[in-house]
Short mmCIF file of C-alpha atoms and ligand atoms in Angstrom, two decimals:
data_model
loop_
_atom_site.label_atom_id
_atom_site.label_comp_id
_atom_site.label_asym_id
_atom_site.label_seq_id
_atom_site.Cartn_x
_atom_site.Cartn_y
_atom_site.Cartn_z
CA UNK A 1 146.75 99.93 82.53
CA UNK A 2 143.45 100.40 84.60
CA UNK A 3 145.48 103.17 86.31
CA UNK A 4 145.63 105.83 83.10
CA UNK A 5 142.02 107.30 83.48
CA UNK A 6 141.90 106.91 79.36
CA UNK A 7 141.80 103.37 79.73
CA UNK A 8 138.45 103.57 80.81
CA UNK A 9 135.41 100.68 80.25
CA UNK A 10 131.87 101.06 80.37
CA UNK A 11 129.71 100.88 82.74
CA UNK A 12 130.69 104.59 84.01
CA UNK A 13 129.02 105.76 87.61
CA UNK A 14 130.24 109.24 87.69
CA UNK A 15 128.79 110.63 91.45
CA UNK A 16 129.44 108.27 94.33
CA UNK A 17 129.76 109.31 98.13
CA UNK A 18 132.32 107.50 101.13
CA UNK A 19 132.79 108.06 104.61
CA UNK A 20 135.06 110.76 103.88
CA UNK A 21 131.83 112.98 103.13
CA UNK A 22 128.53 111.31 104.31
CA UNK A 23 128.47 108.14 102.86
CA UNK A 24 128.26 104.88 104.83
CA UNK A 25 131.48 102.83 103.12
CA UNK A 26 135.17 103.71 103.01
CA UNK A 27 136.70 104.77 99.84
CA UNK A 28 138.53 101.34 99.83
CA UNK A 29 134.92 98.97 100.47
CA UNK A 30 133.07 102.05 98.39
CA UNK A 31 135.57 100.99 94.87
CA UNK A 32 135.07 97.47 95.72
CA UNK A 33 131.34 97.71 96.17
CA UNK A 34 131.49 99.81 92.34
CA UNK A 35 133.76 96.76 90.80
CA UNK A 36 131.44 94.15 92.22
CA UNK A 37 128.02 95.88 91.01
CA UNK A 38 129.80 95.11 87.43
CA UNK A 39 130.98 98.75 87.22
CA UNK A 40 134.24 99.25 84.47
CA UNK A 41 134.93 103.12 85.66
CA UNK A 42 133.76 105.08 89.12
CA UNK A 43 134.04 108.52 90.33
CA UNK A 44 134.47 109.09 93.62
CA UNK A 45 132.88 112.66 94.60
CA UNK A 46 132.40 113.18 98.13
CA UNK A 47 131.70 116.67 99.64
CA UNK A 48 134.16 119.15 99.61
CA UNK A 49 136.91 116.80 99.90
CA UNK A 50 139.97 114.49 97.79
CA UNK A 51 141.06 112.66 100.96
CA UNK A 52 139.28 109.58 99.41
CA UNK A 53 141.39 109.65 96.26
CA UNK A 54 144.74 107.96 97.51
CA UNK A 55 142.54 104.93 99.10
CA UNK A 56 140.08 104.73 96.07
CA UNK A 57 142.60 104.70 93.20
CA UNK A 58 144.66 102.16 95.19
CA UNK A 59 141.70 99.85 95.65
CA UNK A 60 140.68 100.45 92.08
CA UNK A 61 144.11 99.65 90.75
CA UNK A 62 143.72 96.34 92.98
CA UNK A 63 140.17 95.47 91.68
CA UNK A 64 141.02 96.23 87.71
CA UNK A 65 138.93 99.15 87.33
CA UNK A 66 139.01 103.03 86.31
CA UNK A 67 139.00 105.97 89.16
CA UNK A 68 137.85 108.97 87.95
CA UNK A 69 138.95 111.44 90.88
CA UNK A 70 136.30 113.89 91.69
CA UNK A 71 134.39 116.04 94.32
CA UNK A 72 130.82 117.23 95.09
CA UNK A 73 131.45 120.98 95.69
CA UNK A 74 129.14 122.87 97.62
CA UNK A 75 127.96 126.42 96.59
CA UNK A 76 125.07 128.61 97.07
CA UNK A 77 123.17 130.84 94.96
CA UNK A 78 120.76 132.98 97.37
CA UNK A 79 119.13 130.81 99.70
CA UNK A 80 119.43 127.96 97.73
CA UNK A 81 122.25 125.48 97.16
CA UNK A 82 123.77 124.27 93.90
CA UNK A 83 125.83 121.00 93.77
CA UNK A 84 128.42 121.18 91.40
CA UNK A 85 130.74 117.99 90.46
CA UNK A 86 134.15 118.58 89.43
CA UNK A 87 136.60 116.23 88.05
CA UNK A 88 140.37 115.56 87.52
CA UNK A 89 141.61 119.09 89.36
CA UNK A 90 145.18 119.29 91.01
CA UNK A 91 144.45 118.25 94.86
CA UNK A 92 147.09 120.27 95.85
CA UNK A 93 145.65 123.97 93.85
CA UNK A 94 146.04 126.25 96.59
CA UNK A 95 142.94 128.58 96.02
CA UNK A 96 140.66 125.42 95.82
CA UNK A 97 142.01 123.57 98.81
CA UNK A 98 141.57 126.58 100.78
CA UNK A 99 138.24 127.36 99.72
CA UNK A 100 137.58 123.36 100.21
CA UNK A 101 138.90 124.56 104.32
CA UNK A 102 136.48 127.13 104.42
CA UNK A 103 133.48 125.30 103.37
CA UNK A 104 134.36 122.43 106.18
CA UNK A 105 135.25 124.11 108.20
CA UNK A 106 131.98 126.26 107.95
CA UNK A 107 129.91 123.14 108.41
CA UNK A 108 131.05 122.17 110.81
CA UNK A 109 130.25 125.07 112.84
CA UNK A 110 126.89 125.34 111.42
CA UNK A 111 126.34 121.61 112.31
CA UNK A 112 127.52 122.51 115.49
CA UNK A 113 124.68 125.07 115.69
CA UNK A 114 121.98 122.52 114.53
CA UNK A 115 122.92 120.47 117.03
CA UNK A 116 123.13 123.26 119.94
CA UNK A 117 119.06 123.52 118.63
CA UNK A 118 118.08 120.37 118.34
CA UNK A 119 119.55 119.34 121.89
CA UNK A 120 116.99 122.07 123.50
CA UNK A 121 114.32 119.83 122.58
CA UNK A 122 116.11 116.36 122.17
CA UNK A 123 118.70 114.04 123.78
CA UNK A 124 121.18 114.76 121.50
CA UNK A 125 124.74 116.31 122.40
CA UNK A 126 127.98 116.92 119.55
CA UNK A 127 129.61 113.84 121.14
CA UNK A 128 126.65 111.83 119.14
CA UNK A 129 127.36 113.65 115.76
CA UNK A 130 131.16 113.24 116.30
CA UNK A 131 130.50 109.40 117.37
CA UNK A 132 128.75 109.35 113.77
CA UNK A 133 131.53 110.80 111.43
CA UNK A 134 134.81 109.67 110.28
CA UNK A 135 137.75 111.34 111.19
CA UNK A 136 138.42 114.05 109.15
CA UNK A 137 135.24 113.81 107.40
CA UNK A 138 132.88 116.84 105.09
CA UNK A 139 130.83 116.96 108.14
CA UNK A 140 126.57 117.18 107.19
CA UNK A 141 122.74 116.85 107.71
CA UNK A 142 123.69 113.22 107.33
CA UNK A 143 125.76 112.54 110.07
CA UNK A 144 123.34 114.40 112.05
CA UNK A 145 120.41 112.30 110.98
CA UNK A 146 122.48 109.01 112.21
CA UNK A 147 122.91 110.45 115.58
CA UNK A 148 119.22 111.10 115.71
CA UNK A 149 118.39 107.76 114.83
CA UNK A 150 120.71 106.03 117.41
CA UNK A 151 119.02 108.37 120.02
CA UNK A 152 115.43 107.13 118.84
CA UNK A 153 114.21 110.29 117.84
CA UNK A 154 113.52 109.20 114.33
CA UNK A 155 113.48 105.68 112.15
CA UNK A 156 115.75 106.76 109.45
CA UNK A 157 117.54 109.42 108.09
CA UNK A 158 115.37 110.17 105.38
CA UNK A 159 112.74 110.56 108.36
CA UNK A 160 115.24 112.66 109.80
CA UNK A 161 115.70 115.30 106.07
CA UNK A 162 111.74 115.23 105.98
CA UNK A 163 111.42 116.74 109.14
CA UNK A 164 114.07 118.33 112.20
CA UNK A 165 116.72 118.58 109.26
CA UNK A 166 114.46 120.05 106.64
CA UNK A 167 115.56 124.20 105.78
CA UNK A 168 111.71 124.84 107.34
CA UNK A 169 112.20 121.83 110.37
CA UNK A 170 112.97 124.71 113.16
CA UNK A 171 116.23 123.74 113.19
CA UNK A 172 117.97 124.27 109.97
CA UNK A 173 121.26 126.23 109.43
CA UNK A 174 122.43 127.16 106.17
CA UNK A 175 125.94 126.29 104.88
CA UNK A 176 128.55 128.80 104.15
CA UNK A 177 129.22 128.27 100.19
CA UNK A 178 130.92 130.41 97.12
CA UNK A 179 129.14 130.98 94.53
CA UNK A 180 128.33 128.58 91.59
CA UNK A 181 130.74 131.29 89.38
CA UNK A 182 133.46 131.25 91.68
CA UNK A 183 133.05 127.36 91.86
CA UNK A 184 133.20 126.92 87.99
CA UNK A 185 136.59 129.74 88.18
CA UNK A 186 138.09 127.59 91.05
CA UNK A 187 137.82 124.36 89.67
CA UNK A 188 138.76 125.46 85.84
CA UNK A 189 141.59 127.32 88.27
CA UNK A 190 142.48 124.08 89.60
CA UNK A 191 142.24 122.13 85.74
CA UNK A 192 139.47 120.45 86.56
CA UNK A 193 136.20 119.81 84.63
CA UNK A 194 132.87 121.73 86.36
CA UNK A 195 129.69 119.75 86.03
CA UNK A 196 126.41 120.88 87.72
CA UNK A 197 125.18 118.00 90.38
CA UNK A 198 121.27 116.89 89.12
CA UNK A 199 120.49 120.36 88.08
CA UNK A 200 116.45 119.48 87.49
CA UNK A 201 115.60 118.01 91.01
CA UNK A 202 112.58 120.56 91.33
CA UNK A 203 111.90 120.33 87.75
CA UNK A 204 112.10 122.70 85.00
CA UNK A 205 111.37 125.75 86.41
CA UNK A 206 113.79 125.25 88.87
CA UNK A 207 116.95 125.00 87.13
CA UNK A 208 119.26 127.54 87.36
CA UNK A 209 117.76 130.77 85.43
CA UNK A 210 119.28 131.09 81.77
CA UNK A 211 121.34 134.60 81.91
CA UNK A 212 123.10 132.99 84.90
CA UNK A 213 123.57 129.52 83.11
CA UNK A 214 125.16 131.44 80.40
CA UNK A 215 127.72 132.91 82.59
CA UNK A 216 128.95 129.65 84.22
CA UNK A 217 129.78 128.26 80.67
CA UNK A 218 131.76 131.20 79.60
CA UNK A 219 133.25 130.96 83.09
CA UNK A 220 133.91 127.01 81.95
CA UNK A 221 130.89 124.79 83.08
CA UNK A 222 131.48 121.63 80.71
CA UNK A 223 128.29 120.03 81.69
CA UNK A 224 124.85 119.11 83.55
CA UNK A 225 124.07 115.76 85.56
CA UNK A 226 120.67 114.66 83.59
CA UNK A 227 119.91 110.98 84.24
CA UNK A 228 120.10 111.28 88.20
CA UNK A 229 116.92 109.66 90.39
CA UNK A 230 116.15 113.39 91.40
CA UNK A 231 115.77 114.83 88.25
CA UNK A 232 111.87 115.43 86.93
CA UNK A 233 111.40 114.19 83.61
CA UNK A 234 110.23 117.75 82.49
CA UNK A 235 113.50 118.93 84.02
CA UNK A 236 115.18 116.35 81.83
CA UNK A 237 113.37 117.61 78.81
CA UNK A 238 114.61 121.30 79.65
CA UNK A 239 118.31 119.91 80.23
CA UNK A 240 118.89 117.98 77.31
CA UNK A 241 117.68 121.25 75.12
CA UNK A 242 120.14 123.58 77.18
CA UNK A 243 122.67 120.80 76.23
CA UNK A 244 122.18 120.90 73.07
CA UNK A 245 122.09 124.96 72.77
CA UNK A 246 125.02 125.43 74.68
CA UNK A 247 127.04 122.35 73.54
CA UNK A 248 127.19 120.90 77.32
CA UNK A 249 128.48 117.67 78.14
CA UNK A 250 125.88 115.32 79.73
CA UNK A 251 126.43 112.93 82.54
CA UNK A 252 124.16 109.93 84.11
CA UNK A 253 125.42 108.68 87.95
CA UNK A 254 123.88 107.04 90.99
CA UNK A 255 124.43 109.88 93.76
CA UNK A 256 125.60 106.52 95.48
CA UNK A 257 125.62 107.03 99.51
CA UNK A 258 125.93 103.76 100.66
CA UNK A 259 123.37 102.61 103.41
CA UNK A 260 122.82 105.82 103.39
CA UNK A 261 120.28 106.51 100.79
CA UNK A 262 118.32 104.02 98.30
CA UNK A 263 120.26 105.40 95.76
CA UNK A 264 122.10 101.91 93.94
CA UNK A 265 125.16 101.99 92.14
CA UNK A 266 125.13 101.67 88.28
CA UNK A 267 121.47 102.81 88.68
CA UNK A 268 122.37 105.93 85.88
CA UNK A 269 125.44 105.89 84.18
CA UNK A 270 127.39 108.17 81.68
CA UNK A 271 128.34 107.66 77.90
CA UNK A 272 131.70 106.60 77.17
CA UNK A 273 131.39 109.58 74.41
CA UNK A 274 130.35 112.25 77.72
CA UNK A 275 133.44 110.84 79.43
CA UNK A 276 135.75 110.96 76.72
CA UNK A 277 134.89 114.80 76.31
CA UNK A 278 135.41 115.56 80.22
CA UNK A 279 139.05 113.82 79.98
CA UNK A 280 139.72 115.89 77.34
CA UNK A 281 138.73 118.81 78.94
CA UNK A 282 140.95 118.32 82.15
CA UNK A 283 144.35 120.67 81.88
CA UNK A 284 144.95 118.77 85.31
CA UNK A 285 145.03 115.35 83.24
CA UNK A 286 146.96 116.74 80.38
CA UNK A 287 149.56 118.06 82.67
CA UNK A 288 149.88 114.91 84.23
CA UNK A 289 150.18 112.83 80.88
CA UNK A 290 152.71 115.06 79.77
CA UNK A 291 154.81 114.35 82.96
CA UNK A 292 154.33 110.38 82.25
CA UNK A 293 152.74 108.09 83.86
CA UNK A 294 154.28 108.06 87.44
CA UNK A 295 152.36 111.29 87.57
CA UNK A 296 148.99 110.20 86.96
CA UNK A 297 149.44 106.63 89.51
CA UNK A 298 151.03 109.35 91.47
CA UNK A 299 147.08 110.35 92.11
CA UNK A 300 147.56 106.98 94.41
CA UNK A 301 150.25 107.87 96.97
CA UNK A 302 152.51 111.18 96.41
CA UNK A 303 154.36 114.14 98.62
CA UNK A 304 151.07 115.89 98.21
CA UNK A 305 149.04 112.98 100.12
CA UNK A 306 149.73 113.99 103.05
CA UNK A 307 149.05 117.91 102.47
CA UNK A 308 145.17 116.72 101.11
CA UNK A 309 144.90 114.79 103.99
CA UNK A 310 145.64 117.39 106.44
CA UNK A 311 147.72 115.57 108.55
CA UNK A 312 145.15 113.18 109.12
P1 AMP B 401 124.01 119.12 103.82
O1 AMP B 401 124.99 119.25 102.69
O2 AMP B 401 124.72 118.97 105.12
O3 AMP B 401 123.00 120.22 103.86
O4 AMP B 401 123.23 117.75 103.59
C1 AMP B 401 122.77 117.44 102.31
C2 AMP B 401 123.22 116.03 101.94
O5 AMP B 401 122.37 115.12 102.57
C3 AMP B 401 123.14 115.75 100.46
O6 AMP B 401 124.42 115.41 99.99
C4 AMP B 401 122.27 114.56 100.30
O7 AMP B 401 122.90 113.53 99.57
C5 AMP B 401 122.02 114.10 101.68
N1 AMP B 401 120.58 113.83 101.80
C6 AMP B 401 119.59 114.63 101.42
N2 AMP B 401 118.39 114.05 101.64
C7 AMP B 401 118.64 112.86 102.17
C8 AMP B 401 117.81 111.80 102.60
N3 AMP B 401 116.49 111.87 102.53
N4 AMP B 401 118.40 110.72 103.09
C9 AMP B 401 119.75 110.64 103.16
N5 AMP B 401 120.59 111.62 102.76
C10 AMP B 401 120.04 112.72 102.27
ZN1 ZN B 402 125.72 113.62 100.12
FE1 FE B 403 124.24 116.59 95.64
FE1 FE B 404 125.98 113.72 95.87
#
């Protein structure tokens, strides 16, 4: 039964964005898109949000393929931002979901502000970012960048990251965010599986220092994203040795964002071997399981819906 997560086949894409966070599809064209790219098993992880999960499961149920339920969550260490993927958690956790209400809610103020900055100089009012984003949505840089590309103001909205939405474009706003600790805590809190989102993107020397590596794996970090387009191949280097000294998990995805980005799903995938160990590791799943399988098609449509939808 393509709805029990173990049932999984190969090929596995385990980081994929909808229009529920910034990408360009719904969760429902996004799993249909996965099973016609010749995809067996896709995560969806958009930012700071499940609402996808209902929609995706559903169409992945239709299509005959595995949903791995997910989520990009944001955090910060310093001044700089960690993305950290987390799988199979309890949508319904209270100390996650409102931590999840912060964060959105937090960026959307802070787009707000962008936008207050960038209208000084440019035709662009919150009406355009609001025109750009679904209902509901992990609002971000991205939906910003479309609204500044149906003004005219730039081509694309990689134009748009390189310059008025880069952290030094004039403009830039940084994102209210836990910690990668209390992320790890909140999503082992939750039963879910911490992994850290392409960890290597400015290379070796810029993955996350040792001492503090250390003390998201006691906290529970299971594993680190290494075949992701971003990643340097030194970084790579550096991140299969901390997987092998520390036992980590290791995962391969697309980062998938739609029209959004050139990113192509199925262009990295994960082992069945990497997956098998993060299914393992999920106290969510296990619960689940042992409450039979109306619990775990229950990720589809269940009282709790409606709750992780917010009344959308
Ligand atoms: P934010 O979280 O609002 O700061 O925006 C960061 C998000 O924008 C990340 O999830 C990226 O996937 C996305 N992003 C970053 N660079 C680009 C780019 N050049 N083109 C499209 N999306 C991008
Ligand atoms: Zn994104
Ligand atoms: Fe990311
Ligand atoms: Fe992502």
């Amino acid at each position: 039964m393509a709805d029990d997560p173990r049932d999984f086949r190969a090929p596995i894409d385990l980081h994929t964005h909808s229009s529920v966070s910034d990408g360009t599809e719904s969760p429902d064209e996004l799993v249909r898109a996965a099973a016609g790219a010749g995809l067996g098993t896709v995560a969806l992880t958009d930012h700071d949000s499940t609402a996808g999960w209902a929609d995706a499961a559903e169409a992945a149920s239709d299509v005959g393929i595995t949903f791995i339920p997910g989520m990009e969550l944001s955090t910060r260490y310093g001044w700089k931002s960690v993305h950290m993927l987390a799988y199979l958690f309890d949508p319904a956790d209270e100390p996650l979901m409102a931590e999840l209400e912060r964060i959105r809610e937090g960026r959307r103020s802070r787009a707000e502000t962008m936008v207050a900055r960038l209208g000084l100089d440019y035709d662009l009012s919150w009406d355009d970012v609001v025109a750009h984003t679904a209902p509901g949505a992990t609002v971000g840089r991205p939906h910003i960048a479309d609204a500044l590309v149906s003004r005219g103001v730039v081509p694309d909205r990689s134009a748009a990251f390189a310059t008025l939405l880069h952290p030094r474009g004039g403009y830039y706003e940084p994102i209210y965010a836990p910690t990668p600790l209390d992320g790890v805590r909140l999503i082992r809190g939750a039963g879910g599986v911490p992994v850290l989102a392409h960890p290597a993107t400015r290379g070796r020397d810029g993955i996350i220092q040792d001492f503090y590596l250390q003390r998201l794996i006691d906290a529970g970090l299971a594993g680190l994203e290494l075949d992701h387009r971003e990643n340097t191949d030194d970084g790579k280097v550096a991140l299969r040795d901390l997987a092998d000294r520390y036992g980590l998990v290791l995962t391969g995805s697309s980062d998938y964002h739609g029209a959004g980005k050139p990113n192509r799903l199925g262009e990295y995938t994960t082992s069945p071997e990497a997956l098998e160990r993060i299914l393992a590791e999920s106290a969510y799943l296990a619960r689940a399981l042992e409450l039979g399988a109306e619990a775990i098609s229950g990720l589809r449509r269940d009282a709790s819906a409606d709750r992780r939808l917010g009344g959308r």
